[in-house]
Amino acid sequence: MTRYIAALDQGTTSTRCMLFDHAGKVIAQDQKEHRQIFPQPGWVEHDALEIWTRTQEVIAGALAKARVLSADLAAVGITNQRETTVVWDKATGQPIHNALVWQDTRTADICAALARAGGQDRFRARTGLPLATYFSGPKIRWLLDHVPGARARAQRSPCAIDAEPSSTMRCKRAPSVPPASGVRQIAGSVKASASSTSTPMRSASSSRY
């Protein structure tokens, strides 16, 4: 039986799925864009559920174009937006706010306040990173501080914090936020149909930020 490799590229402006044969030849691909949301200058957001839908659609589209089934996939590789950050409510499977994109600079004041005691490298020994609006930590702080009820909900019951890199930081993995190893299950759940608009909680217990 011919086996294929799927590559899922969840990028800043679009999501793409490509299928490769054993020789490395591209046999099919599908790609869809998602909206860029700019609430005010310097702020950049994405609709996490729209990205989830686009992910299901492009997997289904690539499989349909190649006329192959999810069972024909030997492996799946994933690349994504890195520090784009989304917080999910683990009880409902719904994001509590739009994702804050890696380009977003709304946390400049948070970073500046933290840097007043210790400078930009204040946490470098602990995290290996400088203080910068790019990273997910200040974004999570902003979400907890500015989304009504977010901090109280997080204190009552662990949320799922998805910062989109493979080294995802989570309070507790929610069943709604699919692990990378489950993308074949997503492919199986959508097969050649791109009609699903369910949330991660309600759809296959697989993929993912």
CSV table of C-alpha atoms in Angstrom, one decimal:
chain,number,residue,atom,x,y,z
A,1,MET,CA,0.0,0.0,0.0
A,2,THR,CA,1.3,3.5,-0.9
A,3,ARG,CA,1.9,5.6,2.2
A,4,TYR,CA,2.2,9.4,2.2
A,5,ILE,CA,3.5,12.1,4.5
A,6,ALA,CA,1.3,15.1,5.3
A,7,ALA,CA,2.7,18.5,6.2
A,8,LEU,CA,0.4,21.0,8.0
A,9,ASP,CA,1.6,24.6,7.8
A,10,GLN,CA,-0.5,26.8,10.1
A,11,GLY,CA,0.9,30.3,9.2
A,12,THR,CA,0.2,33.9,10.1
A,13,THR,CA,-2.1,34.5,7.0
A,14,SER,CA,-3.2,31.1,5.9
A,15,THR,CA,-3.2,27.4,6.6
A,16,ARG,CA,-1.9,24.8,4.1
A,17,CYS,CA,-1.8,21.0,4.0
A,18,MET,CA,0.6,19.3,1.6
A,19,LEU,CA,0.9,15.6,0.8
A,20,PHE,CA,4.2,14.0,-0.2
A,21,ASP,CA,5.0,10.5,-1.6
A,22,HIS,CA,7.9,8.4,-0.6
A,23,ALA,CA,10.2,10.1,-3.2
A,24,GLY,CA,9.4,13.6,-1.7
A,25,LYS,CA,7.1,14.6,-4.6
A,26,VAL,CA,4.1,16.8,-3.8
A,27,ILE,CA,1.0,14.9,-4.8
A,28,ALA,CA,-1.6,17.4,-3.5
A,29,GLN,CA,-2.0,20.5,-1.5
A,30,ASP,CA,-4.8,22.8,-0.3
A,31,GLN,CA,-4.5,26.2,1.3
A,32,LYS,CA,-7.0,28.7,2.8
A,33,GLU,CA,-6.5,32.2,4.3
A,34,HIS,CA,-8.0,33.5,7.5
A,35,ARG,CA,-8.8,37.0,8.6
A,36,GLN,CA,-6.3,39.5,10.1
A,37,ILE,CA,-8.1,41.4,12.8
A,38,PHE,CA,-6.7,44.9,13.8
A,39,PRO,CA,-8.7,46.3,16.7
A,40,GLN,CA,-6.4,49.3,17.0
A,41,PRO,CA,-2.8,50.3,15.8
A,42,GLY,CA,-0.3,47.7,17.0
A,43,TRP,CA,-2.9,45.1,17.9
A,44,VAL,CA,-3.2,42.0,15.7
A,45,GLU,CA,-5.6,39.1,16.4
A,46,HIS,CA,-6.9,35.9,14.8
A,47,ASP,CA,-10.2,34.1,15.3
A,48,ALA,CA,-9.0,30.7,16.7
A,49,LEU,CA,-12.1,28.9,15.7
A,50,GLU,CA,-11.7,30.2,12.1
A,51,ILE,CA,-8.2,28.7,12.1
A,52,TRP,CA,-9.5,25.4,13.5
A,53,THR,CA,-12.1,25.3,10.7
A,54,ARG,CA,-9.5,26.2,8.0
A,55,THR,CA,-7.3,23.4,9.3
A,56,GLN,CA,-10.0,20.8,8.9
A,57,GLU,CA,-10.9,22.1,5.5
A,58,VAL,CA,-7.4,22.0,4.1
A,59,ILE,CA,-6.7,18.5,5.4
A,60,ALA,CA,-9.9,17.4,3.8
A,61,GLY,CA,-9.1,19.3,0.6
A,62,ALA,CA,-5.6,17.8,0.2
A,63,LEU,CA,-6.9,14.2,0.9
A,64,ALA,CA,-9.7,14.7,-1.6
A,65,LYS,CA,-7.4,16.1,-4.4
A,66,ALA,CA,-5.0,13.2,-3.9
A,67,ARG,CA,-7.9,10.7,-3.7
A,68,VAL,CA,-6.3,9.1,-0.6
A,69,LEU,CA,-7.6,8.3,2.9
A,70,SER,CA,-6.3,9.3,6.3
A,71,ALA,CA,-5.3,5.6,6.8
A,72,ASP,CA,-2.8,6.2,3.9
A,73,LEU,CA,-0.8,8.7,6.0
A,74,ALA,CA,2.4,7.3,7.5
A,75,ALA,CA,3.1,10.5,9.4
A,76,VAL,CA,2.2,14.2,9.8
A,77,GLY,CA,4.5,17.2,10.3
A,78,ILE,CA,3.3,20.4,11.8
A,79,THR,CA,4.7,23.9,11.7
A,80,ASN,CA,2.9,26.9,13.2
A,81,GLN,CA,2.9,30.5,14.3
A,82,ARG,CA,5.1,30.1,17.4
A,83,GLU,CA,4.2,32.8,19.9
A,84,THR,CA,0.7,33.5,18.8
A,85,THR,CA,-1.3,32.9,22.0
A,86,VAL,CA,-4.8,31.7,22.6
A,87,VAL,CA,-6.5,30.7,25.9
A,88,TRP,CA,-9.3,28.1,25.8
A,89,ASP,CA,-11.9,27.5,28.4
A,90,LYS,CA,-11.5,23.8,29.1
A,91,ALA,CA,-15.1,23.4,30.2
A,92,THR,CA,-16.6,24.7,26.9
A,93,GLY,CA,-13.8,24.2,24.4
A,94,GLN,CA,-14.3,27.9,23.4
A,95,PRO,CA,-11.5,30.5,23.2
A,96,ILE,CA,-12.0,33.2,25.8
A,97,HIS,CA,-10.7,35.8,23.3
A,98,ASN,CA,-9.3,36.1,19.9
A,99,ALA,CA,-5.7,34.8,19.6
A,100,LEU,CA,-3.1,37.4,20.2
A,101,VAL,CA,-0.7,37.2,17.2
A,102,TRP,CA,3.1,37.2,17.6
A,103,GLN,CA,3.2,40.6,15.8
A,104,ASP,CA,0.9,42.2,18.5
A,105,THR,CA,2.5,44.9,20.6
A,106,ARG,CA,-0.2,45.6,23.1
A,107,THR,CA,1.9,44.2,25.9
A,108,ALA,CA,4.7,46.9,25.6
A,109,ASP,CA,3.6,48.5,28.9
A,110,ILE,CA,3.7,45.1,30.7
A,111,CYS,CA,7.2,44.4,29.4
A,112,ALA,CA,8.4,47.9,30.3
A,113,ALA,CA,7.0,47.6,33.9
A,114,LEU,CA,8.7,44.2,34.4
A,115,ALA,CA,11.9,45.6,33.0
A,116,ARG,CA,12.1,48.4,35.5
A,117,ALA,CA,13.5,46.0,38.1
A,118,GLY,CA,16.3,44.1,36.4
A,119,GLY,CA,16.1,45.3,32.8
A,120,GLN,CA,15.1,43.5,29.7
A,121,ASP,CA,17.1,40.4,30.7
A,122,ARG,CA,15.4,40.2,34.1
A,123,PHE,CA,14.1,36.6,33.4
A,124,ARG,CA,16.7,35.4,31.0
A,125,ALA,CA,18.5,33.2,33.5
A,126,ARG,CA,15.2,31.4,34.2
A,127,THR,CA,13.6,31.4,30.7
A,128,GLY,CA,16.4,31.9,28.3
A,129,LEU,CA,14.5,34.8,26.8
A,130,PRO,CA,14.5,38.6,27.1
A,131,LEU,CA,11.4,40.6,27.9
A,132,ALA,CA,9.6,41.4,24.6
A,133,THR,CA,6.1,41.7,23.3
A,134,TYR,CA,6.8,38.8,20.9
A,135,PHE,CA,6.6,36.2,23.6
A,136,SER,CA,3.6,34.5,25.0
A,137,GLY,CA,4.0,35.2,28.7
A,138,PRO,CA,3.0,38.9,28.6
A,139,LYS,CA,0.2,38.0,26.2
A,140,ILE,CA,-1.2,35.6,28.7
A,141,ARG,CA,-0.9,38.2,31.5
A,142,TRP,CA,-2.8,40.7,29.2
A,143,LEU,CA,-5.6,38.2,28.6
A,144,LEU,CA,-6.0,37.3,32.2
A,145,ASP,CA,-6.1,41.0,33.2
A,146,HIS,CA,-8.4,42.3,30.4
A,147,VAL,CA,-10.9,39.5,29.5
A,148,PRO,CA,-13.8,39.8,31.9
A,149,GLY,CA,-13.7,36.9,34.4
A,150,ALA,CA,-10.7,35.2,32.8
A,151,ARG,CA,-8.4,35.3,35.9
A,152,ALA,CA,-11.2,34.2,38.2
A,153,ARG,CA,-12.0,31.2,35.9
A,154,ALA,CA,-8.3,30.3,35.7
A,155,GLN,CA,-8.0,30.3,39.5
A,156,ARG,CA,-11.2,28.2,39.9
A,157,SER,CA,-10.3,25.6,37.2
A,158,PRO,CA,-7.2,25.2,35.1
A,159,CYS,CA,-7.6,26.6,31.6
A,160,ALA,CA,-5.7,25.5,28.5
A,161,ILE,CA,-3.1,28.0,27.4
A,162,ASP,CA,-1.9,27.5,23.9
A,163,ALA,CA,1.1,29.6,22.8
A,164,GLU,CA,1.2,27.8,19.4
A,165,PRO,CA,4.8,26.6,19.6
A,166,SER,CA,5.4,22.9,19.9
A,167,SER,CA,6.7,23.5,23.4
A,168,THR,CA,3.1,24.5,24.3
A,169,MET,CA,2.6,25.9,27.8
A,170,ARG,CA,-0.6,24.6,29.4
A,171,CYS,CA,-2.2,25.0,32.8
A,172,LYS,CA,-3.6,21.6,32.1
A,173,ARG,CA,-4.2,19.9,28.7
A,174,ALA,CA,-7.9,20.3,27.8
A,175,PRO,CA,-9.5,17.5,25.8
A,176,SER,CA,-10.7,20.2,23.5
A,177,VAL,CA,-7.2,21.2,22.4
A,178,PRO,CA,-5.9,18.3,20.2
A,179,PRO,CA,-2.3,17.2,20.5
A,180,ALA,CA,-0.1,17.1,17.4
A,181,SER,CA,-0.1,13.4,17.4
A,182,GLY,CA,-3.8,13.4,16.7
A,183,VAL,CA,-3.8,15.1,13.3
A,184,ARG,CA,-4.4,11.7,11.5
A,185,GLN,CA,-7.5,11.5,13.6
A,186,ILE,CA,-8.6,14.9,12.4
A,187,ALA,CA,-8.0,13.8,8.9
A,188,GLY,CA,-10.1,10.7,9.5
A,189,SER,CA,-12.8,12.8,11.1
A,190,VAL,CA,-13.1,15.2,8.2
A,191,LYS,CA,-12.2,12.7,5.4
A,192,ALA,CA,-13.1,14.3,2.1
A,193,SER,CA,-15.7,16.6,3.7
A,194,ALA,CA,-15.0,20.1,4.7
A,195,SER,CA,-18.4,20.8,6.1
A,196,SER,CA,-17.5,20.5,9.8
A,197,THR,CA,-17.6,23.8,11.8
A,198,SER,CA,-17.4,22.2,15.2
A,199,THR,CA,-15.2,23.5,17.9
A,200,PRO,CA,-12.1,21.5,19.0
A,201,MET,CA,-14.0,20.3,22.0
A,202,ARG,CA,-17.0,19.1,20.0
A,203,SER,CA,-15.0,17.5,17.1
A,204,ALA,CA,-12.3,14.9,17.0
A,205,SER,CA,-10.4,14.6,20.2
A,206,SER,CA,-7.3,15.5,18.3
A,207,SER,CA,-5.0,18.3,16.7
A,208,ARG,CA,-4.2,21.8,17.8
A,209,TYR,CA,-2.8,26.6,18.9
